[in-house]
XYZ file of C-alpha atoms in Angstrom:
422
model
C 32.423 -19.018 12.371
C 29.844 -20.867 14.005
C 29.714 -18.314 16.963
C 29.216 -15.814 14.597
C 26.028 -17.362 13.105
C 24.856 -18.081 16.628
C 24.933 -14.351 17.216
C 23.142 -13.483 14.043
C 20.355 -15.946 14.791
C 20.350 -15.188 18.355
C 19.915 -11.202 18.197
C 17.621 -11.448 15.280
C 15.419 -13.649 16.906
C 15.400 -11.197 19.997
C 14.760 -8.319 17.870
C 11.528 -9.915 16.135
C 10.346 -13.034 18.175
C 7.525 -11.345 19.644
C 6.204 -10.335 16.468
C 6.565 -13.497 14.689
C 5.098 -15.273 17.803
C 1.960 -13.030 17.080
C 1.945 -13.571 13.193
C 2.361 -17.256 13.038
C -0.451 -17.777 15.925
C -2.821 -15.763 13.586
C -1.697 -17.536 10.604
C -2.543 -20.349 12.116
C -5.967 -19.459 12.994
C -6.893 -18.060 9.163
C -5.524 -21.063 7.725
C -8.884 -23.141 8.134
C -10.921 -19.786 8.298
C -13.282 -21.074 5.768
C -13.787 -24.205 7.257
C -14.050 -23.084 10.954
C -17.051 -20.744 9.773
C -18.814 -23.224 8.138
C -18.620 -25.795 11.090
C -19.422 -23.257 13.579
C -22.518 -21.654 11.713
C -23.661 -24.593 9.405
C -27.157 -23.074 9.003
C -25.492 -20.109 7.522
C -23.905 -21.726 4.858
C -26.343 -25.021 3.935
C -30.099 -25.135 3.030
C -32.342 -28.004 2.312
C -32.853 -28.207 -1.288
C -36.359 -27.147 -2.844
C -38.057 -27.655 -6.038
C -37.691 -23.840 -7.333
C -35.410 -21.154 -6.665
C -36.636 -17.633 -5.826
C -35.657 -14.524 -8.010
C -32.234 -13.147 -7.062
C -33.723 -9.704 -7.791
C -36.666 -10.491 -5.522
C -34.307 -11.448 -2.854
C -32.178 -8.390 -3.351
C -34.805 -5.968 -3.058
C -36.572 -7.636 -0.195
C -32.963 -7.068 1.429
C -32.740 -3.731 0.856
C -36.290 -3.018 2.139
C -35.538 -4.949 5.501
C -31.854 -3.323 6.023
C -32.394 0.084 5.533
C -29.928 2.653 3.662
C -27.948 -0.456 1.712
C -27.064 -1.465 -1.939
C -26.800 -4.973 -2.864
C -23.258 -4.768 -4.867
C -23.451 -8.711 -5.803
C -24.639 -12.073 -5.657
C -22.692 -15.170 -5.127
C -24.447 -18.350 -6.685
C -23.054 -22.042 -6.051
C -23.912 -24.935 -8.195
C -24.120 -27.280 -5.102
C -28.182 -27.215 -4.289
C -27.560 -27.023 -0.530
C -25.640 -23.916 -0.395
C -27.296 -20.607 0.681
C -27.230 -17.819 -1.848
C -24.867 -14.757 -0.611
C -25.646 -11.275 -1.341
C -23.231 -8.424 -0.739
C -23.950 -5.446 0.208
C -22.282 -1.601 1.141
C -23.921 1.221 2.714
C -25.313 3.784 1.000
C -22.856 7.069 1.426
C -24.880 10.356 1.249
C -22.686 13.547 0.793
C -23.668 15.668 4.145
C -23.422 19.370 3.750
C -20.519 21.349 2.583
C -17.707 20.012 4.863
C -18.526 16.577 3.600
C -18.558 17.640 0.285
C -14.995 19.501 0.801
C -13.809 16.564 2.156
C -14.618 14.487 -0.622
C -12.947 16.680 -3.003
C -9.936 16.715 -0.729
C -9.693 13.039 -1.021
C -9.926 12.890 -4.561
C -7.281 15.534 -4.900
C -5.231 13.538 -2.525
C -5.864 10.529 -4.456
C -5.086 12.003 -7.811
C -1.525 13.256 -6.299
C -0.423 10.018 -5.423
C -1.467 8.060 -8.193
C 0.057 10.815 -10.759
C -3.197 11.510 -12.410
C -6.935 10.607 -12.424
C -7.973 6.935 -11.525
C -4.359 5.635 -10.387
C -4.734 6.723 -6.740
C -3.763 4.043 -4.139
C -6.323 1.214 -3.696
C -7.454 0.884 -0.126
C -6.025 -1.923 1.382
C -8.403 -4.793 2.752
C -10.073 -3.805 6.241
C -9.082 -0.729 6.198
C -11.831 1.447 4.174
C -13.124 1.066 0.840
C -15.033 -2.140 1.403
C -17.773 -2.941 3.911
C -17.306 -6.955 3.779
C -21.121 -7.262 4.510
C -22.965 -9.967 3.311
C -26.702 -11.689 3.514
C -27.000 -15.104 3.621
C -30.584 -16.239 1.802
C -32.073 -18.999 1.494
C -32.283 -19.679 -2.126
C -35.636 -21.494 -2.193
C -37.655 -19.306 0.154
C -35.833 -16.093 -0.208
C -35.746 -15.965 3.535
C -32.720 -14.174 5.122
C -30.798 -16.394 6.954
C -27.985 -14.395 8.232
C -26.085 -10.915 8.189
C -22.368 -11.043 8.498
C -19.840 -8.235 8.613
C -16.473 -9.596 8.287
C -14.885 -6.474 9.866
C -16.862 -7.257 12.942
C -15.708 -10.766 13.328
C -13.125 -12.752 15.207
C -11.323 -13.816 11.998
C -10.855 -10.021 11.113
C -9.337 -9.414 14.507
C -6.749 -12.136 13.634
C -6.340 -11.086 9.938
C -5.654 -7.196 10.985
C -3.115 -8.971 13.783
C -1.660 -10.941 11.367
C -1.270 -8.350 8.707
C -0.509 -4.950 10.424
C -0.910 -5.735 14.355
C -3.784 -3.305 14.670
C -1.534 -0.576 13.738
C -2.263 0.554 10.259
C 0.650 1.510 8.108
C 3.414 1.487 11.097
C 2.062 -2.274 12.074
C 2.567 -3.141 8.407
C 5.812 -2.065 8.266
C 6.903 -4.020 11.403
C 5.224 -7.154 10.359
C 7.150 -6.663 7.047
C 10.479 -6.152 8.798
C 9.971 -8.816 11.080
C 8.948 -11.417 8.483
C 12.163 -10.230 6.569
C 14.219 -11.207 9.909
C 12.356 -14.367 10.065
C 13.787 -15.516 6.777
C 17.404 -14.697 7.883
C 16.340 -16.196 11.110
C 15.738 -19.735 9.287
C 18.300 -19.382 7.074
C 20.921 -19.014 9.842
C 19.343 -21.708 11.678
C 19.662 -24.095 9.075
C 23.453 -23.421 8.833
C 23.978 -23.534 12.742
C 21.978 -27.114 12.757
C 22.811 -28.484 9.695
C 24.134 -32.187 10.166
C 28.006 -32.929 9.191
C 27.408 -36.563 9.266
C 24.691 -39.190 8.634
C 24.632 -39.785 12.383
C 23.968 -36.347 13.180
C 21.246 -35.758 10.569
C 19.516 -38.912 12.352
C 19.689 -37.511 15.522
C 18.407 -33.959 14.124
C 15.551 -35.726 12.843
C 14.352 -37.693 16.039
C 12.522 -36.413 18.776
C 14.326 -37.567 22.442
C 12.393 -37.714 25.454
C 15.195 -37.788 27.854
C 14.845 -34.882 30.331
C 13.246 -31.390 29.773
C 16.400 -29.601 28.488
C 16.937 -32.448 25.737
C 13.131 -32.190 24.743
C 13.610 -28.310 24.620
C 16.582 -28.707 22.419
C 14.693 -31.187 19.967
C 11.251 -29.116 19.835
C 13.730 -26.296 18.416
C 16.049 -28.016 16.443
C 14.006 -31.274 15.184
C 10.729 -29.514 14.856
C 12.539 -26.754 12.965
C 14.202 -29.037 10.329
C 11.135 -30.412 9.435
C 9.141 -27.004 9.038
C 11.717 -24.457 8.056
C 11.357 -25.169 4.202
C 7.551 -24.389 4.611
C 7.645 -21.290 7.083
C 10.373 -19.942 4.683
C 7.983 -20.315 1.646
C 5.015 -18.684 3.842
C 7.064 -16.079 5.150
C 8.674 -15.253 1.597
C 5.219 -15.114 0.012
C 3.742 -12.738 2.593
C 6.244 -10.010 1.788
C 4.130 -9.258 -1.227
C 1.417 -7.555 1.113
C 3.909 -6.080 3.296
C 6.136 -4.070 0.448
C 5.102 -2.392 -2.648
C 8.681 -2.769 -4.097
C 8.547 -6.491 -3.283
C 5.439 -6.829 -5.219
C 6.677 -4.833 -8.379
C 9.658 -6.969 -8.240
C 7.798 -10.023 -9.463
C 6.787 -8.096 -12.551
C 10.346 -6.871 -13.053
C 11.811 -10.127 -12.765
C 9.217 -11.875 -15.055
C 9.457 -9.038 -17.591
C 5.755 -8.138 -17.361
C 3.622 -5.539 -16.275
C 1.120 -5.404 -13.179
C -1.383 -4.086 -15.676
C -4.896 -5.313 -16.673
C -7.206 -4.066 -19.620
C -9.974 -1.519 -18.500
C -13.263 -3.628 -18.432
C -15.366 -2.964 -21.290
C -18.558 -0.549 -21.170
C -21.992 -1.195 -22.038
C -23.678 0.460 -25.300
C -26.211 3.111 -23.965
C -29.546 1.967 -24.740
C -33.157 3.217 -23.766
C -34.418 -0.003 -22.557
C -33.831 -0.969 -18.673
C -30.763 -2.973 -17.611
C -30.940 -6.373 -17.297
C -31.621 -8.097 -13.870
C -28.813 -10.194 -12.286
C -30.913 -13.673 -12.607
C -30.950 -12.840 -16.584
C -27.087 -12.119 -16.686
C -26.647 -15.328 -14.206
C -28.392 -17.653 -16.865
C -26.587 -16.114 -19.654
C -23.309 -16.759 -17.737
C -24.254 -20.420 -16.714
C -24.671 -20.689 -20.603
C -21.527 -19.705 -21.542
C -19.765 -22.035 -18.669
C -22.185 -24.582 -17.456
C -20.070 -26.316 -15.011
C -18.625 -24.011 -12.294
C -18.153 -24.303 -8.404
C -19.990 -20.764 -8.259
C -20.701 -17.762 -10.340
C -20.559 -14.196 -8.940
C -22.200 -11.573 -10.497
C -21.096 -8.200 -9.733
C -23.574 -5.004 -10.758
C -22.743 -2.482 -12.820
C -21.421 0.955 -10.668
C -23.172 3.317 -13.185
C -25.036 3.389 -16.213
C -22.452 2.763 -18.540
C -20.428 -0.270 -16.615
C -20.943 -3.985 -17.532
C -21.840 -6.889 -15.535
C -18.630 -8.796 -14.315
C -19.365 -12.375 -13.489
C -16.592 -13.930 -11.699
C -16.472 -17.764 -12.415
C -14.636 -20.496 -10.586
C -14.051 -23.643 -12.626
C -14.776 -27.031 -11.398
C -11.067 -28.033 -11.740
C -9.025 -24.650 -11.346
C -5.333 -24.725 -11.124
C -5.957 -23.228 -7.466
C -8.271 -21.002 -5.725
C -7.358 -18.053 -7.012
C -7.731 -19.042 -10.636
C -10.936 -17.696 -11.234
C -12.129 -16.314 -14.868
C -14.167 -13.170 -15.373
C -16.819 -12.477 -17.926
C -18.373 -9.259 -19.042
C -21.649 -8.698 -20.115
C -23.427 -5.742 -21.650
C -26.188 -4.728 -18.929
C -28.605 -3.729 -21.319
C -28.616 -6.687 -23.918
C -26.478 -9.528 -22.110
C -24.106 -9.431 -24.996
C -20.595 -11.046 -23.910
C -18.457 -7.872 -24.175
C -14.919 -9.715 -23.401
C -13.295 -12.035 -20.733
C -10.552 -12.115 -18.494
C -9.186 -15.545 -18.127
C -6.911 -16.926 -16.144
C -5.034 -18.683 -18.716
C -4.925 -15.577 -20.439
C -2.537 -13.889 -17.456
C 0.879 -12.806 -18.303
C 3.966 -14.496 -16.358
C 4.125 -12.205 -13.379
C 0.094 -12.029 -12.622
C 0.342 -15.893 -12.746
C 3.059 -16.044 -10.276
C 1.582 -13.371 -8.228
C -1.740 -15.130 -8.249
C -0.240 -18.348 -6.726
C 1.569 -16.299 -3.652
C -1.942 -16.468 -1.822
C -2.365 -20.399 -2.240
C 1.468 -20.749 -1.185
C 0.864 -18.540 1.595
C -2.076 -20.395 3.174
C -1.054 -23.733 2.117
C -4.090 -24.306 -0.090
C -2.086 -24.965 -3.088
C -1.468 -28.503 -1.397
C -5.212 -28.891 -0.554
C -6.238 -30.290 2.849
C -3.008 -31.691 3.030
C -1.006 -28.313 2.196
C -3.528 -26.505 4.852
C -2.672 -28.842 7.621
C 1.011 -28.570 6.857
C 0.452 -24.694 7.026
C -1.219 -25.232 10.613
C 1.244 -27.293 11.870
C 4.128 -24.998 10.677
C 2.559 -21.798 12.021
C 2.175 -23.365 15.452
C 5.752 -24.384 15.402
C 6.448 -21.051 14.520
C 4.845 -19.904 17.509
C 7.034 -22.200 19.753
C 10.673 -21.448 18.390
C 11.252 -17.986 19.948
C 10.193 -19.450 23.373
C 12.210 -23.056 22.872
C 14.824 -20.838 21.401
C 14.911 -18.239 24.506
C 15.386 -21.215 26.667
C 18.303 -22.588 24.766
C 20.109 -19.437 25.310
C 19.586 -19.226 28.983
C 20.410 -22.830 29.318
C 23.696 -22.173 27.184
C 24.428 -19.119 29.424
C 23.616 -20.833 32.546
C 26.351 -23.718 31.345
C 28.982 -21.106 29.827
C 28.892 -19.486 33.597
C 29.182 -22.750 35.394
C 32.277 -23.444 33.518
C 33.654 -20.328 34.199
C 33.063 -20.507 37.997
C 34.458 -24.233 37.478
C 37.510 -22.861 35.725
C 38.405 -20.041 38.276
C 37.653 -22.451 41.480
C 40.067 -24.642 39.616
C 42.747 -21.874 38.899
C 42.244 -20.513 42.459
C 43.244 -24.110 44.127
C 46.082 -24.510 41.874
C 47.446 -21.155 43.736
C 46.424 -22.170 47.026
C 48.752 -25.587 47.226
C 51.581 -25.267 49.592
C 55.057 -25.527 48.841
C 56.164 -28.902 49.906
C 60.243 -29.948 50.529
C 61.163 -26.246 49.936
C 62.728 -24.250 52.700
C 61.316 -20.699 53.413
C 64.280 -18.052 52.680
C 64.533 -15.240 54.963
C 65.877 -12.128 53.594
C 67.685 -9.803 56.508
C-alpha cells in the first residue's frame, strides 16, 4: 500500500513539479510586494507633512494637463499625514473610424452573448485588459507629482502574471489551476507516506539531522514538508478560486448564498454642476471620521454616484473595506455596502485572499507564507534527488543479489564423484 501512495506522490510530482516551483517562487516574491515597494521607493510613498493640503481636484486637473490623454478616475487619501496622495488614471479611449467602431460593436455583442444579457458579460481579469493600473503619486501639500507608476510595466506584475497564468493567458491559467490541484494531492500523499507511527519516529520527522548530504536532502524534504504542508495546502486551496469559476461558484453553493451585490444607487439629475472630489471626501470623512484611507471613485457618467471605499482603523482583514455612495450633485448619502452586511458566501470568499498571501496572520503570517513558498520551490528538487537515490539503492541491491546468486551457482561440488554415461 505504501508503494501505491509513493508512486502517486512521485508521478504527480514529476507531472507538475516545474509549474509548482514557478508558482511557489513567484508567490514568495509577491508576499511582501507592498513592503518591498515602499522600501525600494520610499520617496514615492512618504512626504514631509506641511501646514495645508492642496485641493485634490486641482492636483487632478494639473496632472491631466501635464500627462496628455488621461482621465483621473479615483483619489486615495491616507489619514497618515506622511503618506502621499495617490491619483489613479486611465487613458482616454477614442473611437477611430468605422473599423474601430465595428470592433467595439462586435466586442459588445460577444460580451452580451457570453453573459446571457446586457451587462452580464465576463469581467476582464486583472492584468489582461480592462484596467490600466496607472497611478500618480502626488505631494498632498505642494501638488508636485512625485512619480508616475504603471503596475503593468513593473517587475511585480511580471511575477503576478507568471504566478497566475504563466504569461500564457487562459491556457496558462488552466495549467496553473490543474497543477495547483495536483499539488494538493501531492501534499496529502506526502503526509500519508511520512506520517510517523511512533513518538520516536515523530521526533525524527521534526528534527533536521546534519549527517551527510543524503540525510540532509532527506530531512529537507520530509522535515520541512511536515512543518509547511498545512500552510501550503491552505495557500494552494484558496488559490483555486482564481483558477476555476466552478470552484468560486462552489463557495456560494456550499454556503447557500448568491454571488450578487445590489446595484449601486444613481444620482438624481440636477441643473447644478457635479461636486468635486474634495467636497465628497469631506462628507465621507464626516460620515466615517477614523479610517486608514479613503478612496474616492469618480462617477463614470452623469447619473452615477460617487463611490467611496473606506478602510476602517481595525479591519477584520485587508479586504474588509466598506463602501459609501454619495449623490454627485448634492453629496447626499444614497446607500452603503458594508463588510458586515455581506452574506456568508461573500465573507468566506473575501477571506480567501488574506489566507492566500498570509496577511490574515499579520506580519507573522506573511513571514510564514514566504518561508512556506520558498520550501515549496525546493520540494520538487529534493524529491527528485530522493527518487534518484532510491533508484540507485535498489539497483545496487539487485546487483548484489544477482552477484550472490551467481556465486552460489559457481561453487564446485565437493566430495561427489563425477558420473560418466557411456
